Tab-separated table of C-alpha atoms and ligand atoms in Angstrom:
chain	number	residue	atom	x	y	z
X	1	UNK	CA	-0.081	0.066	0.020
X	2	UNK	CA	1.362	3.479	-0.925
X	3	UNK	CA	0.758	6.483	1.560
X	4	UNK	CA	0.531	10.081	0.200
X	5	UNK	CA	-0.159	13.186	2.147
X	6	UNK	CA	0.554	15.361	-0.531
X	7	UNK	CA	-1.782	16.166	-3.399
X	8	UNK	CA	0.726	16.639	-6.162
X	9	UNK	CA	2.343	13.153	-5.490
X	10	UNK	CA	-0.948	11.448	-5.227
X	11	UNK	CA	-2.129	13.179	-8.421
X	12	UNK	CA	1.255	12.287	-10.353
X	13	UNK	CA	1.080	8.543	-9.048
X	14	UNK	CA	-2.766	8.112	-10.136
X	15	UNK	CA	-2.137	9.833	-13.627
X	16	UNK	CA	0.889	7.751	-14.501
X	17	UNK	CA	-1.559	4.528	-13.777
X	18	UNK	CA	-4.162	5.115	-16.100
X	19	UNK	CA	-6.262	2.649	-14.150
X	20	UNK	CA	-10.004	3.005	-12.978
X	21	UNK	CA	-9.987	4.591	-9.450
X	22	UNK	CA	-12.497	4.135	-6.728
X	23	UNK	CA	-12.485	6.200	-3.434
X	24	UNK	CA	-13.599	5.292	-0.052
X	25	UNK	CA	-13.753	8.452	2.137
X	26	UNK	CA	-13.430	8.014	5.828
X	27	UNK	CA	-12.330	9.820	9.054
X	28	UNK	CA	-10.285	6.816	10.152
X	29	UNK	CA	-11.181	5.001	13.618
X	30	UNK	CA	-11.621	2.067	10.915
X	31	UNK	CA	-13.907	-0.779	11.667
X	32	UNK	CA	-15.537	-3.693	9.779
X	33	UNK	CA	-18.150	-1.135	8.034
X	34	UNK	CA	-15.290	0.768	6.460
X	35	UNK	CA	-13.578	-2.465	5.215
X	36	UNK	CA	-16.614	-3.635	3.746
X	37	UNK	CA	-16.786	-0.545	1.541
X	38	UNK	CA	-13.119	-1.367	0.399
X	39	UNK	CA	-14.010	-4.955	-0.594
X	40	UNK	CA	-16.848	-3.063	-2.746
X	41	UNK	CA	-14.360	-0.887	-4.073
X	42	UNK	CA	-11.859	-3.440	-4.709
X	43	UNK	CA	-14.409	-5.416	-7.007
X	44	UNK	CA	-15.566	-2.279	-8.912
X	45	UNK	CA	-12.149	-0.749	-9.841
X	46	UNK	CA	-8.476	-1.232	-10.543
X	47	UNK	CA	-7.244	1.163	-7.785
X	48	UNK	CA	-8.824	1.797	-4.259
X	49	UNK	CA	-7.916	4.952	-2.791
X	50	UNK	CA	-9.004	5.262	0.953
X	51	UNK	CA	-8.867	8.672	2.517
X	52	UNK	CA	-8.351	9.272	6.383
X	53	UNK	CA	-9.292	13.112	7.104
X	54	UNK	CA	-11.066	14.341	10.129
X	55	UNK	CA	-12.943	16.990	8.765
X	56	UNK	CA	-13.189	19.885	10.876
X	57	UNK	CA	-15.788	21.819	8.660
X	58	UNK	CA	-18.562	19.142	9.596
X	59	UNK	CA	-18.196	19.443	13.517
X	60	UNK	CA	-19.934	21.797	15.504
X	61	UNK	CA	-18.216	23.564	18.331
X	62	UNK	CA	-19.984	21.472	20.981
X	63	UNK	CA	-19.226	18.229	19.147
X	64	UNK	CA	-16.318	15.854	19.434
X	65	UNK	CA	-13.665	16.798	16.757
X	66	UNK	CA	-10.702	16.994	19.691
X	67	UNK	CA	-11.599	13.372	20.951
X	68	UNK	CA	-12.695	12.082	17.834
X	69	UNK	CA	-10.831	8.526	17.694
X	70	UNK	CA	-7.350	8.769	16.100
X	71	UNK	CA	-5.562	5.106	15.461
X	72	UNK	CA	-3.387	5.772	12.331
X	73	UNK	CA	-1.187	2.957	13.036
X	74	UNK	CA	-4.056	0.265	13.648
X	75	UNK	CA	-5.877	1.995	10.535
X	76	UNK	CA	-2.997	1.265	8.339
X	77	UNK	CA	-2.595	-2.313	9.369
X	78	UNK	CA	-6.460	-2.758	8.694
X	79	UNK	CA	-5.996	-1.072	5.430
X	80	UNK	CA	-2.942	-3.233	4.083
X	81	UNK	CA	-5.082	-6.452	5.288
X	82	UNK	CA	-8.050	-5.253	3.068
X	83	UNK	CA	-5.864	-4.869	-0.086
X	84	UNK	CA	-5.848	-0.929	-0.296
X	85	UNK	CA	-3.896	0.125	-2.749
X	86	UNK	CA	-3.377	3.755	-1.686
X	87	UNK	CA	-3.984	5.606	1.784
X	88	UNK	CA	-4.428	9.470	1.375
X	89	UNK	CA	-3.934	11.085	4.605
X	90	UNK	CA	-3.710	14.802	4.173
X	91	UNK	CA	-3.241	17.586	6.924
X	92	UNK	CA	-5.822	20.474	7.046
X	93	UNK	CA	-3.583	22.991	5.036
X	94	UNK	CA	-3.336	20.518	2.365
X	95	UNK	CA	-7.177	20.082	1.913
X	96	UNK	CA	-8.257	23.512	2.558
X	97	UNK	CA	-5.884	25.860	1.075
X	98	UNK	CA	-6.484	29.534	2.457
X	99	UNK	CA	-8.443	30.619	-0.347
X	100	UNK	CA	-10.524	27.644	-0.610
X	101	UNK	CA	-14.344	28.089	-0.336
X	102	UNK	CA	-17.160	25.867	-1.338
X	103	UNK	CA	-20.823	26.932	-1.245
X	104	UNK	CA	-23.509	24.425	-2.277
X	105	UNK	CA	-27.060	24.833	-1.595
X	106	UNK	CA	-28.202	21.521	-0.524
X	107	UNK	CA	-32.044	22.382	-0.244
X	108	UNK	CA	-34.754	20.253	0.976
X	109	UNK	CA	-32.279	17.355	2.023
X	110	UNK	CA	-30.787	19.717	4.398
X	111	UNK	CA	-33.664	20.786	6.234
X	112	UNK	CA	-34.794	17.399	7.933
X	113	UNK	CA	-33.891	14.437	9.871
X	114	UNK	CA	-29.988	14.817	11.315
X	115	UNK	CA	-29.722	18.523	9.835
X	116	UNK	CA	-31.963	19.640	12.567
X	117	UNK	CA	-29.563	18.546	15.179
X	118	UNK	CA	-26.536	19.230	13.250
X	119	UNK	CA	-27.055	22.308	11.121
X	120	UNK	CA	-23.800	22.707	9.808
X	121	UNK	CA	-23.077	18.841	9.355
X	122	UNK	CA	-23.886	18.438	5.838
X	123	UNK	CA	-22.362	21.620	4.265
X	124	UNK	CA	-19.224	20.250	5.804
X	125	UNK	CA	-19.645	16.973	4.356
X	126	UNK	CA	-20.370	18.198	1.045
X	127	UNK	CA	-17.208	20.445	1.223
X	128	UNK	CA	-14.915	17.650	2.097
X	129	UNK	CA	-16.428	15.258	-0.485
X	130	UNK	CA	-16.345	17.527	-3.284
X	131	UNK	CA	-12.655	18.521	-2.536
X	132	UNK	CA	-11.861	14.803	-2.503
X	133	UNK	CA	-13.721	14.225	-5.789
X	134	UNK	CA	-11.726	17.381	-7.297
X	135	UNK	CA	-8.288	16.135	-5.989
X	136	UNK	CA	-8.661	12.322	-6.762
X	137	UNK	CA	-11.325	12.203	-9.750
X	138	UNK	CA	-12.228	8.810	-8.894
X	139	UNK	CA	-14.490	7.019	-11.544
X	140	UNK	CA	-16.491	5.250	-8.478
X	141	UNK	CA	-17.178	6.470	-4.997
X	142	UNK	CA	-18.519	3.951	-2.148
X	143	UNK	CA	-20.670	5.274	0.505
X	144	UNK	CA	-22.343	3.467	3.414
X	145	UNK	CA	-25.931	3.215	3.634
X	146	UNK	CA	-25.872	3.725	7.505
X	147	UNK	CA	-25.453	7.349	6.694
X	148	UNK	CA	-28.247	7.455	4.183
X	149	UNK	CA	-29.376	11.086	4.320
X	150	UNK	CA	-25.715	11.762	3.671
X	151	UNK	CA	-25.791	9.458	0.746
X	152	UNK	CA	-28.757	10.867	-0.815
X	153	UNK	CA	-27.291	14.133	-0.567
X	154	UNK	CA	-24.058	13.252	-2.126
X	155	UNK	CA	-25.639	11.608	-4.975
X	156	UNK	CA	-27.848	14.799	-5.580
X	157	UNK	CA	-24.492	16.800	-5.300
X	158	UNK	CA	-22.749	14.531	-8.174
X	159	UNK	CA	-26.152	15.146	-10.309
X	160	UNK	CA	-25.968	18.823	-9.725
X	161	UNK	CA	-22.609	19.368	-10.761
X	162	UNK	CA	-22.532	16.840	-13.555
X	163	UNK	CA	-19.679	14.902	-12.093
X	164	UNK	CA	-18.582	11.869	-14.053
X	165	UNK	CA	-18.706	9.676	-10.827
X	166	UNK	CA	-20.480	6.537	-10.056
X	167	UNK	CA	-21.772	6.474	-6.525
X	168	UNK	CA	-22.133	2.934	-5.023
X	169	UNK	CA	-24.050	2.163	-1.806
X	170	UNK	CA	-22.810	-0.177	0.735
X	171	UNK	CA	-25.090	-2.039	3.027
X	172	UNK	CA	-24.840	-1.334	6.826
X	173	UNK	CA	-22.315	-3.511	8.358
X	174	UNK	CA	-23.444	-4.492	12.012
X	175	UNK	CA	-22.434	-6.202	15.103
X	176	UNK	CA	-23.519	-9.632	15.966
X	177	UNK	CA	-26.088	-7.963	18.136
X	178	UNK	CA	-27.585	-5.600	15.417
X	179	UNK	CA	-25.930	-2.429	16.544
X	180	UNK	CA	-24.810	-0.673	13.229
X	181	UNK	CA	-21.123	-0.219	13.360
X	182	UNK	CA	-19.612	3.031	13.860
X	183	UNK	CA	-16.457	4.570	15.086
X	184	UNK	CA	-17.926	6.638	18.003
X	185	UNK	CA	-19.185	3.093	19.234
X	186	UNK	CA	-15.876	3.104	21.000
X	187	UNK	CA	-17.415	5.630	23.284
X	188	UNK	CA	-19.935	2.920	24.589
X	189	UNK	CA	-19.038	0.685	27.363
X	190	UNK	CA	-20.111	-2.956	27.174
X	191	UNK	CA	-23.454	-2.460	28.787
X	192	UNK	CA	-24.181	0.572	26.688
X	193	UNK	CA	-23.405	-1.265	23.477
X	194	UNK	CA	-25.923	-3.815	24.596
X	195	UNK	CA	-28.598	-1.157	25.075
X	196	UNK	CA	-27.556	0.375	22.001
X	197	UNK	CA	-28.535	-2.644	20.017
X	198	UNK	CA	-32.341	-2.118	20.883
X	199	UNK	CA	-32.297	0.666	18.246
X	200	UNK	CA	-32.074	-1.758	15.428
X	201	UNK	CA	-34.507	-4.135	17.145
X	202	UNK	CA	-36.908	-1.321	17.392
X	203	UNK	CA	-36.452	-0.409	13.642
X	204	UNK	CA	-37.082	-3.904	12.607
X	205	UNK	CA	-40.243	-4.154	14.935
X	206	UNK	CA	-41.580	-1.042	13.157
X	207	UNK	CA	-40.570	-2.700	9.672
X	208	UNK	CA	-42.897	-5.766	10.595
X	209	UNK	CA	-45.617	-3.162	11.258
X	210	UNK	CA	-45.923	-1.414	8.175
X	211	UNK	CA	-49.176	-2.263	5.931
X	212	UNK	CA	-50.545	-3.828	9.112
X	213	UNK	CA	-51.076	-0.625	10.965
X	214	UNK	CA	-51.573	3.333	10.450
X	215	UNK	CA	-48.127	4.898	10.160
X	216	UNK	CA	-48.716	7.309	13.189
X	217	UNK	CA	-49.371	4.169	15.204
X	218	UNK	CA	-46.345	2.561	14.202
X	219	UNK	CA	-44.194	5.734	14.904
X	220	UNK	CA	-45.975	6.268	18.285
X	221	UNK	CA	-45.306	2.618	19.429
X	222	UNK	CA	-41.755	2.763	18.120
X	223	UNK	CA	-41.120	6.013	20.169
X	224	UNK	CA	-42.527	4.747	23.381
X	225	UNK	CA	-40.293	1.721	23.030
X	226	UNK	CA	-37.176	3.895	22.115
X	227	UNK	CA	-37.928	6.079	25.168
X	228	UNK	CA	-37.073	3.363	27.372
X	229	UNK	CA	-33.434	3.434	26.407
X	230	UNK	CA	-32.549	6.636	24.688
X	231	UNK	CA	-33.238	10.276	24.241
X	232	UNK	CA	-34.884	10.397	20.649
X	233	UNK	CA	-33.730	12.845	18.206
X	234	UNK	CA	-36.054	11.709	15.429
X	235	UNK	CA	-38.045	8.652	14.154
X	236	UNK	CA	-39.421	8.865	10.888
X	237	UNK	CA	-40.632	6.596	7.996
X	238	UNK	CA	-40.245	8.180	4.676
X	239	UNK	CA	-39.956	7.387	1.090
X	240	UNK	CA	-36.549	6.213	0.619
X	241	UNK	CA	-35.734	7.883	-3.084
X	242	UNK	CA	-36.454	11.552	-1.702
X	243	UNK	CA	-36.945	11.255	2.064
X	244	UNK	CA	-40.315	12.852	1.537
X	245	UNK	CA	-43.435	12.054	3.714
X	246	UNK	CA	-45.049	9.020	2.414
X	247	UNK	CA	-48.412	7.111	2.900
X	248	UNK	CA	-47.614	4.928	0.047
X	249	UNK	CA	-46.435	1.513	1.096
X	250	UNK	CA	-46.194	-0.368	-2.010
X	251	UNK	CA	-42.928	1.482	-2.917
X	252	UNK	CA	-39.723	2.175	-1.586
X	253	UNK	CA	-40.064	3.017	2.155
X	254	UNK	CA	-37.201	3.760	4.842
X	255	UNK	CA	-37.463	4.055	8.622
X	256	UNK	CA	-34.777	6.160	9.948
X	257	UNK	CA	-33.810	7.142	13.506
X	258	UNK	CA	-31.330	8.968	15.650
X	259	UNK	CA	-30.998	8.766	19.416
X	260	UNK	CA	-28.692	9.848	22.142
X	261	UNK	CA	-27.470	7.171	24.648
X	262	UNK	CA	-25.698	9.119	27.366
X	263	UNK	CA	-23.512	11.477	25.097
X	264	UNK	CA	-23.412	9.144	22.292
X	265	UNK	CA	-25.523	9.734	19.269
X	266	UNK	CA	-26.512	6.616	17.273
X	267	UNK	CA	-28.083	6.515	13.995
X	268	UNK	CA	-29.721	3.631	12.106
X	269	UNK	CA	-32.198	3.027	9.429
X	270	UNK	CA	-34.000	0.145	7.858
X	271	UNK	CA	-34.946	0.254	4.134
X	272	UNK	CA	-37.888	-1.678	2.662
X	273	UNK	CA	-38.404	-2.360	-0.966
X	274	UNK	CA	-41.481	-3.543	-1.952
X	275	UNK	CA	-41.169	-4.797	-5.531
T	1	AMP	P1	-16.969	7.742	8.668
T	1	AMP	O1	-15.500	7.174	8.768
T	1	AMP	O2	-17.779	7.315	9.854
T	1	AMP	O3	-16.994	9.010	7.889
T	1	AMP	O4	-17.604	6.659	7.599
T	1	AMP	C1	-16.962	6.788	6.256
T	1	AMP	C2	-17.742	5.754	5.120
T	1	AMP	O5	-18.007	4.586	5.869
T	1	AMP	C3	-19.058	6.726	4.810
T	1	AMP	O6	-19.390	6.066	3.601
T	1	AMP	C4	-20.029	5.731	6.038
T	1	AMP	O7	-21.271	5.720	5.409
T	1	AMP	C5	-19.639	4.323	6.022
T	1	AMP	N1	-19.877	3.670	6.925
T	1	AMP	C6	-19.705	3.796	8.237
T	1	AMP	N2	-20.081	2.861	9.226
T	1	AMP	C7	-20.639	1.779	8.235
T	1	AMP	C8	-21.441	0.603	8.733
T	1	AMP	N3	-21.572	0.212	9.807
T	1	AMP	N4	-21.668	0.021	7.587
T	1	AMP	C9	-21.561	0.550	6.419
T	1	AMP	N5	-20.779	1.509	5.995
T	1	AMP	C10	-20.368	2.382	7.213
């Protein structure tokens, strides 16, 4: 695996190769969810570039930028074992030079769900993802369905800018108990991670009720169950294509939730396709 932290060196190498490139963008603290994205990337391209960059632009002042897990040595071992070709781990000045600005109006998708609790998050995410696209110019980029709102926003951005990049979704990778893997799960102790698994259970229970009960009843019941374990941020049942409200349960539906357990924010979702 080659490791670059300078844009110019990375670009020189990539352009000398003339091969198809896929990008897996991460903030490090790698887990099996990230590795599953790398596997998908390998199946779809000749060179897999993984980036590790903890993007300050997506953290609000009260969030965990300073204590976000940084484990570069163990990340490098995991990346090598997964067959990654290139790690790009730039510092902040390399990514955002002093005149760099990016202003993309996301619109509706940045007014719902996670945007309410984290109003600057997706403008920070689009800023870094666009910058990485600009630097790496991948043919393919893989994003996890765990961050479903983020995935749709990135797909929309690619469409709006007519970028020649294919976005591939990767399914949610879970612990044995159903808890969606996340770097921030490191903040949970053993007992808390058992409790956290209830989020997925409650999403699954709600999914079974769709088409059997009114949507309001399903949401009400689920919130009642969630309240036993968590502080609820949101629990919604929406159209999975556009994240709009739906009462039509014959097409694509997604149940999404964000909750807090102690100070740790957990998100998860369950997508249902009626084909
Ligand atoms: P992060 O390092 O948390 O910014 O995540 C980097 C990428 O990994 C994003 O595309 C995430 O959606 C994806 N990802 C994170 N957790 C999971 C998971 N449990 N399963 C699948 N993909 C994930």
